[in-house]
mmCIF file with all atom_site columns, N, CA and C in Angstrom:
data_model
loop_
_atom_site.group_PDB
_atom_site.id
_atom_site.type_symbol
_atom_site.label_atom_id
_atom_site.label_alt_id
_atom_site.label_comp_id
_atom_site.label_asym_id
_atom_site.label_entity_id
_atom_site.label_seq_id
_atom_site.pdbx_PDB_ins_code
_atom_site.Cartn_x
_atom_site.Cartn_y
_atom_site.Cartn_z
_atom_site.occupancy
_atom_site.B_iso_or_equiv
_atom_site.pdbx_formal_charge
_atom_site.auth_seq_id
_atom_site.auth_comp_id
_atom_site.auth_asym_id
_atom_site.auth_atom_id
_atom_site.pdbx_PDB_model_num
ATOM 1   N N  . MET A 1 1  ? -44.256 -51.042 72.772 1.00 0.00 ? 1  MET A N  1
ATOM 2   C CA . MET A 1 1  ? -43.967 -51.073 71.351 1.00 0.00 ? 1  MET A CA 1
ATOM 3   C C  . MET A 1 1  ? -43.339 -52.417 70.989 1.00 0.00 ? 1  MET A C  1
ATOM 4   N N  . THR A 1 2  ? -43.875 -53.050 69.972 1.00 0.00 ? 2  THR A N  1
ATOM 5   C CA . THR A 1 2  ? -43.330 -54.334 69.552 1.00 0.00 ? 2  THR A CA 1
ATOM 6   C C  . THR A 1 2  ? -42.251 -54.136 68.504 1.00 0.00 ? 2  THR A C  1
ATOM 7   N N  . GLN A 1 3  ? -41.326 -55.050 68.496 1.00 0.00 ? 3  GLN A N  1
ATOM 8   C CA . GLN A 1 3  ? -40.257 -55.006 67.502 1.00 0.00 ? 3  GLN A CA 1
ATOM 9   C C  . GLN A 1 3  ? -40.722 -55.757 66.258 1.00 0.00 ? 3  GLN A C  1
ATOM 10  N N  . ARG A 1 4  ? -40.420 -55.214 65.102 1.00 0.00 ? 4  ARG A N  1
ATOM 11  C CA . ARG A 1 4  ? -40.785 -55.848 63.831 1.00 0.00 ? 4  ARG A CA 1
ATOM 12  C C  . ARG A 1 4  ? -39.767 -56.951 63.525 1.00 0.00 ? 4  ARG A C  1
ATOM 13  N N  . LEU A 1 5  ? -40.250 -58.152 63.293 1.00 0.00 ? 5  LEU A N  1
ATOM 14  C CA . LEU A 1 5  ? -39.399 -59.270 62.918 1.00 0.00 ? 5  LEU A CA 1
ATOM 15  C C  . LEU A 1 5  ? -39.232 -59.262 61.404 1.00 0.00 ? 5  LEU A C  1
ATOM 16  N N  . LYS A 1 6  ? -38.004 -59.471 60.963 1.00 0.00 ? 6  LYS A N  1
ATOM 17  C CA . LYS A 1 6  ? -37.734 -59.503 59.528 1.00 0.00 ? 6  LYS A CA 1
ATOM 18  C C  . LYS A 1 6  ? -37.040 -60.815 59.186 1.00 0.00 ? 6  LYS A C  1
ATOM 19  N N  . PHE A 1 7  ? -37.603 -61.519 58.236 1.00 0.00 ? 7  PHE A N  1
ATOM 20  C CA . PHE A 1 7  ? -37.010 -62.759 57.751 1.00 0.00 ? 7  PHE A CA 1
ATOM 21  C C  . PHE A 1 7  ? -36.427 -62.467 56.375 1.00 0.00 ? 7  PHE A C  1
ATOM 22  N N  . LEU A 1 8  ? -35.114 -62.531 56.273 1.00 0.00 ? 8  LEU A N  1
ATOM 23  C CA . LEU A 1 8  ? -34.394 -62.115 55.073 1.00 0.00 ? 8  LEU A CA 1
ATOM 24  C C  . LEU A 1 8  ? -33.992 -63.304 54.211 1.00 0.00 ? 8  LEU A C  1
ATOM 25  N N  . VAL A 1 9  ? -34.083 -63.131 52.902 1.00 0.00 ? 9  VAL A N  1
ATOM 26  C CA . VAL A 1 9  ? -33.544 -64.083 51.933 1.00 0.00 ? 9  VAL A CA 1
ATOM 27  C C  . VAL A 1 9  ? -32.274 -63.446 51.390 1.00 0.00 ? 9  VAL A C  1
ATOM 28  N N  . VAL A 1 10 ? -31.126 -64.100 51.622 1.00 0.00 ? 10 VAL A N  1
ATOM 29  C CA . VAL A 1 10 ? -29.834 -63.548 51.202 1.00 0.00 ? 10 VAL A CA 1
ATOM 30  C C  . VAL A 1 10 ? -28.986 -64.626 50.532 1.00 0.00 ? 10 VAL A C  1
ATOM 31  N N  . ARG A 1 11 ? -28.026 -64.191 49.754 1.00 0.00 ? 11 ARG A N  1
ATOM 32  C CA . ARG A 1 11 ? -27.084 -65.100 49.093 1.00 0.00 ? 11 ARG A CA 1
ATOM 33  C C  . ARG A 1 11 ? -26.137 -65.665 50.137 1.00 0.00 ? 11 ARG A C  1
ATOM 34  N N  . SER A 1 12 ? -25.840 -66.956 50.040 1.00 0.00 ? 12 SER A N  1
ATOM 35  C CA . SER A 1 12 ? -24.901 -67.593 50.963 1.00 0.00 ? 12 SER A CA 1
ATOM 36  C C  . SER A 1 12 ? -23.919 -68.447 50.178 1.00 0.00 ? 12 SER A C  1
ATOM 37  N N  . ARG A 1 13 ? -22.973 -69.026 50.870 1.00 0.00 ? 13 ARG A N  1
ATOM 38  C CA . ARG A 1 13 ? -21.988 -69.886 50.195 1.00 0.00 ? 13 ARG A CA 1
ATOM 39  C C  . ARG A 1 13 ? -22.634 -71.122 49.580 1.00 0.00 ? 13 ARG A C  1
ATOM 40  N N  . GLN A 1 14 ? -23.703 -71.632 50.207 1.00 0.00 ? 14 GLN A N  1
ATOM 41  C CA . GLN A 1 14 ? -24.381 -72.818 49.706 1.00 0.00 ? 14 GLN A CA 1
ATOM 42  C C  . GLN A 1 14 ? -25.499 -72.497 48.721 1.00 0.00 ? 14 GLN A C  1
ATOM 43  N N  . GLY A 1 15 ? -25.790 -71.230 48.507 1.00 0.00 ? 15 GLY A N  1
ATOM 44  C CA . GLY A 1 15 ? -26.863 -70.839 47.599 1.00 0.00 ? 15 GLY A CA 1
ATOM 45  C C  . GLY A 1 15 ? -27.637 -69.674 48.177 1.00 0.00 ? 15 GLY A C  1
ATOM 46  N N  . TRP A 1 16 ? -28.646 -69.996 49.027 1.00 0.00 ? 16 TRP A N  1
ATOM 47  C CA . TRP A 1 16 ? -29.520 -68.981 49.611 1.00 0.00 ? 16 TRP A CA 1
ATOM 48  C C  . TRP A 1 16 ? -29.754 -69.300 51.070 1.00 0.00 ? 16 TRP A C  1
ATOM 49  N N  . ALA A 1 17 ? -29.969 -68.275 51.866 1.00 0.00 ? 17 ALA A N  1
ATOM 50  C CA . ALA A 1 17 ? -30.185 -68.480 53.298 1.00 0.00 ? 17 ALA A CA 1
ATOM 51  C C  . ALA A 1 17 ? -31.328 -67.605 53.793 1.00 0.00 ? 17 ALA A C  1
ATOM 52  N N  . VAL A 1 18 ? -31.989 -68.100 54.829 1.00 0.00 ? 18 VAL A N  1
ATOM 53  C CA . VAL A 1 18 ? -33.042 -67.366 55.529 1.00 0.00 ? 18 VAL A CA 1
ATOM 54  C C  . VAL A 1 18 ? -32.642 -67.331 56.998 1.00 0.00 ? 18 VAL A C  1
ATOM 55  N N  . ASN A 1 19 ? -32.721 -66.163 57.629 1.00 0.00 ? 19 ASN A N  1
ATOM 56  C CA . ASN A 1 19 ? -32.437 -66.117 59.058 1.00 0.00 ? 19 ASN A CA 1
ATOM 57  C C  . ASN A 1 19 ? -33.564 -66.850 59.785 1.00 0.00 ? 19 ASN A C  1
ATOM 58  N N  . ALA A 1 20 ? -33.216 -67.970 60.407 1.00 0.00 ? 20 ALA A N  1
ATOM 59  C CA . ALA A 1 20 ? -34.222 -68.836 61.021 1.00 0.00 ? 20 ALA A CA 1
ATOM 60  C C  . ALA A 1 20 ? -34.305 -68.651 62.527 1.00 0.00 ? 20 ALA A C  1
ATOM 61  N N  . GLY A 1 21 ? -33.525 -67.785 63.058 1.00 0.00 ? 21 GLY A N  1
ATOM 62  C CA . GLY A 1 21 ? -33.512 -67.513 64.483 1.00 0.00 ? 21 GLY A CA 1
ATOM 63  C C  . GLY A 1 21 ? -32.472 -66.461 64.772 1.00 0.00 ? 21 GLY A C  1
ATOM 64  N N  . SER A 1 22 ? -32.307 -66.143 66.019 1.00 0.00 ? 22 SER A N  1
ATOM 65  C CA . SER A 1 22 ? -31.385 -65.062 66.359 1.00 0.00 ? 22 SER A CA 1
ATOM 66  C C  . SER A 1 22 ? -29.933 -65.394 66.052 1.00 0.00 ? 22 SER A C  1
ATOM 67  N N  . ASP A 1 23 ? -29.601 -66.674 65.977 1.00 0.00 ? 23 ASP A N  1
ATOM 68  C CA . ASP A 1 23 ? -28.201 -67.028 65.766 1.00 0.00 ? 23 ASP A CA 1
ATOM 69  C C  . ASP A 1 23 ? -27.985 -68.165 64.767 1.00 0.00 ? 23 ASP A C  1
ATOM 70  N N  . ARG A 1 24 ? -28.978 -68.394 63.889 1.00 0.00 ? 24 ARG A N  1
ATOM 71  C CA . ARG A 1 24 ? -28.776 -69.455 62.893 1.00 0.00 ? 24 ARG A CA 1
ATOM 72  C C  . ARG A 1 24 ? -29.438 -69.104 61.565 1.00 0.00 ? 24 ARG A C  1
ATOM 73  N N  . LEU A 1 25 ? -28.914 -69.738 60.519 1.00 0.00 ? 25 LEU A N  1
ATOM 74  C CA . LEU A 1 25 ? -29.446 -69.567 59.171 1.00 0.00 ? 25 LEU A CA 1
ATOM 75  C C  . LEU A 1 25 ? -29.981 -70.896 58.672 1.00 0.00 ? 25 LEU A C  1
ATOM 76  N N  . SER A 1 26 ? -31.005 -70.842 57.870 1.00 0.00 ? 26 SER A N  1
ATOM 77  C CA . SER A 1 26 ? -31.528 -72.009 57.185 1.00 0.00 ? 26 SER A CA 1
ATOM 78  C C  . SER A 1 26 ? -31.038 -71.917 55.744 1.00 0.00 ? 26 SER A C  1
ATOM 79  N N  . GLU A 1 27 ? -30.218 -72.884 55.321 1.00 0.00 ? 27 GLU A N  1
ATOM 80  C CA . GLU A 1 27 ? -29.600 -72.856 53.994 1.00 0.00 ? 27 GLU A CA 1
ATOM 81  C C  . GLU A 1 27 ? -30.477 -73.559 52.956 1.00 0.00 ? 27 GLU A C  1
ATOM 82  N N  . HIS A 1 28 ? -30.502 -73.014 51.747 1.00 0.00 ? 28 HIS A N  1
ATOM 83  C CA . HIS A 1 28 ? -31.259 -73.588 50.629 1.00 0.00 ? 28 HIS A CA 1
ATOM 84  C C  . HIS A 1 28 ? -30.433 -73.476 49.356 1.00 0.00 ? 28 HIS A C  1
ATOM 85  N N  . SER A 1 29 ? -30.532 -74.487 48.496 1.00 0.00 ? 29 SER A N  1
ATOM 86  C CA . SER A 1 29 ? -29.888 -74.386 47.182 1.00 0.00 ? 29 SER A CA 1
ATOM 87  C C  . SER A 1 29 ? -30.845 -73.754 46.173 1.00 0.00 ? 29 SER A C  1
ATOM 88  N N  . ASP A 1 30 ? -32.137 -73.769 46.480 1.00 0.00 ? 30 ASP A N  1
ATOM 89  C CA . ASP A 1 30 ? -33.165 -73.249 45.582 1.00 0.00 ? 30 ASP A CA 1
ATOM 90  C C  . ASP A 1 30 ? -33.698 -71.912 46.108 1.00 0.00 ? 30 ASP A C  1
ATOM 91  N N  . LEU A 1 31 ? -33.646 -70.874 45.284 1.00 0.00 ? 31 LEU A N  1
ATOM 92  C CA . LEU A 1 31 ? -34.096 -69.541 45.682 1.00 0.00 ? 31 LEU A CA 1
ATOM 93  C C  . LEU A 1 31 ? -35.576 -69.523 46.032 1.00 0.00 ? 31 LEU A C  1
ATOM 94  N N  . GLU A 1 32 ? -36.410 -70.156 45.235 1.00 0.00 ? 32 GLU A N  1
ATOM 95  C CA . GLU A 1 32 ? -37.854 -70.145 45.503 1.00 0.00 ? 32 GLU A CA 1
ATOM 96  C C  . GLU A 1 32 ? -38.171 -70.803 46.843 1.00 0.00 ? 32 GLU A C  1
ATOM 97  N N  . GLU A 1 33 ? -37.459 -71.867 47.163 1.00 0.00 ? 33 GLU A N  1
ATOM 98  C CA . GLU A 1 33 ? -37.647 -72.540 48.452 1.00 0.00 ? 33 GLU A CA 1
ATOM 99  C C  . GLU A 1 33 ? -37.296 -71.594 49.615 1.00 0.00 ? 33 GLU A C  1
ATOM 100 N N  . ALA A 1 34 ? -36.231 -70.837 49.462 1.00 0.00 ? 34 ALA A N  1
ATOM 101 C CA . ALA A 1 34 ? -35.834 -69.868 50.492 1.00 0.00 ? 34 ALA A CA 1
ATOM 102 C C  . ALA A 1 34 ? -36.888 -68.773 50.630 1.00 0.00 ? 34 ALA A C  1
ATOM 103 N N  . ARG A 1 35 ? -37.396 -68.287 49.515 1.00 0.00 ? 35 ARG A N  1
ATOM 104 C CA . ARG A 1 35 ? -38.450 -67.259 49.551 1.00 0.00 ? 35 ARG A CA 1
ATOM 105 C C  . ARG A 1 35 ? -39.694 -67.773 50.264 1.00 0.00 ? 35 ARG A C  1
ATOM 106 N N  . GLN A 1 36 ? -40.077 -69.017 49.971 1.00 0.00 ? 36 GLN A N  1
ATOM 107 C CA . GLN A 1 36 ? -41.260 -69.598 50.605 1.00 0.00 ? 36 GLN A CA 1
ATOM 108 C C  . GLN A 1 36 ? -41.061 -69.753 52.105 1.00 0.00 ? 36 GLN A C  1
ATOM 109 N N  . GLU A 1 37 ? -39.862 -70.167 52.513 1.00 0.00 ? 37 GLU A N  1
ATOM 110 C CA . GLU A 1 37 ? -39.604 -70.311 53.947 1.00 0.00 ? 37 GLU A CA 1
ATOM 111 C C  . GLU A 1 37 ? -39.693 -68.960 54.657 1.00 0.00 ? 37 GLU A C  1
ATOM 112 N N  . ALA A 1 38 ? -39.102 -67.934 54.081 1.00 0.00 ? 38 ALA A N  1
ATOM 113 C CA . ALA A 1 38 ? -39.154 -66.603 54.703 1.00 0.00 ? 38 ALA A CA 1
ATOM 114 C C  . ALA A 1 38 ? -40.595 -66.126 54.832 1.00 0.00 ? 38 ALA A C  1
ATOM 115 N N  . ALA A 1 39 ? -41.392 -66.302 53.797 1.00 0.00 ? 39 ALA A N  1
ATOM 116 C CA . ALA A 1 39 ? -42.794 -65.889 53.846 1.00 0.00 ? 39 ALA A CA 1
ATOM 117 C C  . ALA A 1 39 ? -43.564 -66.696 54.883 1.00 0.00 ? 39 ALA A C  1
ATOM 118 N N  . HIS A 1 40 ? -43.278 -67.978 54.959 1.00 0.00 ? 40 HIS A N  1
ATOM 119 C CA . HIS A 1 40 ? -43.958 -68.848 55.920 1.00 0.00 ? 40 HIS A CA 1
ATOM 120 C C  . HIS A 1 40 ? -43.592 -68.451 57.351 1.00 0.00 ? 40 HIS A C  1
ATOM 121 N N  . ARG A 1 41 ? -42.319 -68.196 57.614 1.00 0.00 ? 41 ARG A N  1
ATOM 122 C CA . ARG A 1 41 ? -41.896 -67.776 58.962 1.00 0.00 ? 41 ARG A CA 1
ATOM 123 C C  . ARG A 1 41 ? -42.548 -66.454 59.345 1.00 0.00 ? 41 ARG A C  1
ATOM 124 N N  . ALA A 1 42 ? -42.642 -65.534 58.413 1.00 0.00 ? 42 ALA A N  1
ATOM 125 C CA . ALA A 1 42 ? -43.294 -64.245 58.699 1.00 0.00 ? 42 ALA A CA 1
ATOM 126 C C  . ALA A 1 42 ? -44.780 -64.456 58.998 1.00 0.00 ? 42 ALA A C  1
ATOM 127 N N  . GLU A 1 43 ? -45.431 -65.308 58.230 1.00 0.00 ? 43 GLU A N  1
ATOM 128 C CA . GLU A 1 43 ? -46.852 -65.579 58.452 1.00 0.00 ? 43 GLU A CA 1
ATOM 129 C C  . GLU A 1 43 ? -47.082 -66.214 59.826 1.00 0.00 ? 43 GLU A C  1
ATOM 130 N N  . LEU A 1 44 ? -46.259 -67.191 60.199 1.00 0.00 ? 44 LEU A N  1
ATOM 131 C CA . LEU A 1 44 ? -46.399 -67.816 61.512 1.00 0.00 ? 44 LEU A CA 1
ATOM 132 C C  . LEU A 1 44 ? -46.185 -66.803 62.628 1.00 0.00 ? 44 LEU A C  1
ATOM 133 N N  . SER A 1 45 ? -45.236 -65.905 62.443 1.00 0.00 ? 45 SER A N  1
ATOM 134 C CA . SER A 1 45 ? -44.971 -64.871 63.441 1.00 0.00 ? 45 SER A CA 1
ATOM 135 C C  . SER A 1 45 ? -46.154 -63.917 63.566 1.00 0.00 ? 45 SER A C  1
ATOM 136 N N  . ARG A 1 46 ? -46.744 -63.546 62.432 1.00 0.00 ? 46 ARG A N  1
ATOM 137 C CA . ARG A 1 46 ? -47.925 -62.668 62.469 1.00 0.00 ? 46 ARG A CA 1
ATOM 138 C C  . ARG A 1 46 ? -49.093 -63.367 63.173 1.00 0.00 ? 46 ARG A C  1
ATOM 139 N N  . GLU A 1 47 ? -49.278 -64.651 62.898 1.00 0.00 ? 47 GLU A N  1
ATOM 140 C CA . GLU A 1 47 ? -50.345 -65.408 63.555 1.00 0.00 ? 47 GLU A CA 1
ATOM 141 C C  . GLU A 1 47 ? -50.131 -65.485 65.061 1.00 0.00 ? 47 GLU A C  1
ATOM 142 N N  . ALA A 1 48 ? -48.865 -65.444 65.484 1.00 0.00 ? 48 ALA A N  1
ATOM 143 C CA . ALA A 1 48 ? -48.533 -65.474 66.913 1.00 0.00 ? 48 ALA A CA 1
ATOM 144 C C  . ALA A 1 48 ? -48.653 -64.088 67.544 1.00 0.00 ? 48 ALA A C  1
ATOM 145 N N  . GLY A 1 49 ? -49.002 -63.088 66.739 1.00 0.00 ? 49 GLY A N  1
ATOM 146 C CA . GLY A 1 49 ? -49.212 -61.747 67.263 1.00 0.00 ? 49 GLY A CA 1
ATOM 147 C C  . GLY A 1 49 ? -48.036 -60.808 67.106 1.00 0.00 ? 49 GLY A C  1
ATOM 148 N N  . ASP A 1 50 ? -46.987 -61.253 66.431 1.00 0.00 ? 50 ASP A N  1
ATOM 149 C CA . ASP A 1 50 ? -45.826 -60.392 66.206 1.00 0.00 ? 50 ASP A CA 1
ATOM 150 C C  . ASP A 1 50 ? -45.985 -59.606 64.912 1.00 0.00 ? 50 ASP A C  1
ATOM 151 N N  . ASP A 1 51 ? -45.293 -58.495 64.826 1.00 0.00 ? 51 ASP A N  1
ATOM 152 C CA . ASP A 1 51 ? -45.235 -57.699 63.609 1.00 0.00 ? 51 ASP A CA 1
ATOM 153 C C  . ASP A 1 51 ? -44.079 -58.259 62.787 1.00 0.00 ? 51 ASP A C  1
ATOM 154 N N  . ALA A 1 52 ? -44.341 -58.855 61.624 1.00 0.00 ? 52 ALA A N  1
ATOM 155 C CA . ALA A 1 52 ? -43.293 -59.543 60.872 1.00 0.00 ? 52 ALA A CA 1
ATOM 156 C C  . ALA A 1 52 ? -43.435 -59.315 59.375 1.00 0.00 ? 52 ALA A C  1
ATOM 157 N N  . ASP A 1 53 ? -42.302 -59.385 58.689 1.00 0.00 ? 53 ASP A N  1
ATOM 158 C CA . ASP A 1 53 ? -42.225 -59.263 57.235 1.00 0.00 ? 53 ASP A CA 1
ATOM 159 C C  . ASP A 1 53 ? -41.169 -60.210 56.700 1.00 0.00 ? 53 ASP A C  1
ATOM 160 N N  . SER A 1 54 ? -41.321 -60.634 55.454 1.00 0.00 ? 54 SER A N  1
ATOM 161 C CA . SER A 1 54 ? -40.229 -61.313 54.758 1.00 0.00 ? 54 SER A CA 1
ATOM 162 C C  . SER A 1 54 ? -39.665 -60.317 53.756 1.00 0.00 ? 54 SER A C  1
ATOM 163 N N  . ILE A 1 55 ? -38.352 -60.279 53.673 1.00 0.00 ? 55 ILE A N  1
ATOM 164 C CA . ILE A 1 55 ? -37.676 -59.324 52.791 1.00 0.00 ? 55 ILE A CA 1
ATOM 165 C C  . ILE A 1 55 ? -36.727 -60.107 51.892 1.00 0.00 ? 55 ILE A C  1
ATOM 166 N N  . ASP A 1 56 ? -36.919 -59.972 50.600 1.00 0.00 ? 56 ASP A N  1
ATOM 167 C CA . ASP A 1 56 ? -36.135 -60.711 49.620 1.00 0.00 ? 56 ASP A CA 1
ATOM 168 C C  . ASP A 1 56 ? -34.981 -59.829 49.136 1.00 0.00 ? 56 ASP A C  1
ATOM 169 N N  . LEU A 1 57 ? -33.772 -60.173 49.537 1.00 0.00 ? 57 LEU A N  1
ATOM 170 C CA . LEU A 1 57 ? -32.589 -59.436 49.096 1.00 0.00 ? 57 LEU A CA 1
ATOM 171 C C  . LEU A 1 57 ? -31.833 -60.204 48.023 1.00 0.00 ? 57 LEU A C  1
ATOM 172 N N  . SER A 1 58 ? -32.525 -61.121 47.356 1.00 0.00 ? 58 SER A N  1
ATOM 173 C CA . SER A 1 58 ? -31.867 -61.923 46.329 1.00 0.00 ? 58 SER A CA 1
ATOM 174 C C  . SER A 1 58 ? -31.616 -61.144 45.050 1.00 0.00 ? 58 SER A C  1
ATOM 175 N N  . ASP A 1 59 ? -32.352 -60.082 44.826 1.00 0.00 ? 59 ASP A N  1
ATOM 176 C CA . ASP A 1 59 ? -32.186 -59.247 43.654 1.00 0.00 ? 59 ASP A CA 1
ATOM 177 C C  . ASP A 1 59 ? -31.247 -58.099 43.995 1.00 0.00 ? 59 ASP A C  1
ATOM 178 N N  . ASP A 1 60 ? -30.181 -57.918 43.225 1.00 0.00 ? 60 ASP A N  1
ATOM 179 C CA . ASP A 1 60 ? -29.215 -56.854 43.506 1.00 0.00 ? 60 ASP A CA 1
ATOM 180 C C  . ASP A 1 60 ? -29.871 -55.477 43.584 1.00 0.00 ? 60 ASP A C  1
ATOM 181 N N  . ASP A 1 61 ? -30.914 -55.249 42.779 1.00 0.00 ? 61 ASP A N  1
ATOM 182 C CA . ASP A 1 61 ? -31.587 -53.953 42.783 1.00 0.00 ? 61 ASP A CA 1
ATOM 183 C C  . ASP A 1 61 ? -32.258 -53.659 44.120 1.00 0.00 ? 61 ASP A C  1
ATOM 184 N N  . ALA A 1 62 ? -32.606 -54.710 44.881 1.00 0.00 ? 62 ALA A N  1
ATOM 185 C CA . ALA A 1 62 ? -33.297 -54.526 46.146 1.00 0.00 ? 62 ALA A CA 1
ATOM 186 C C  . ALA A 1 62 ? -32.393 -53.889 47.195 1.00 0.00 ? 62 ALA A C  1
ATOM 187 N N  . VAL A 1 63 ? -31.087 -54.013 47.038 1.00 0.00 ? 63 VAL A N  1
ATOM 188 C CA . VAL A 1 63 ? -30.172 -53.488 48.050 1.00 0.00 ? 63 VAL A CA 1
ATOM 189 C C  . VAL A 1 63 ? -29.443 -52.242 47.591 1.00 0.00 ? 63 VAL A C  1
ATOM 190 N N  . ARG A 1 64 ? -29.768 -51.746 46.424 1.00 0.00 ? 64 ARG A N  1
ATOM 191 C CA . ARG A 1 64 ? -29.101 -50.539 45.927 1.00 0.00 ? 64 ARG A CA 1
ATOM 192 C C  . ARG A 1 64 ? -29.832 -49.308 46.328 1.00 0.00 ? 64 ARG A C  1
#
């Protein structure tokens, strides 16, 4: 069974962040740029044969 990889867009002190690895974040001041990075990382992971998704938690309604 493969583990599903999730690339999250979340609010950070500098603006927006995407989990770019197991122990680091990629910081962005622009929300759209963060969304694009998360989608791109998920796509690359899927192309590599992993089960992956990008999840946008930038909208408060998404976490309620």
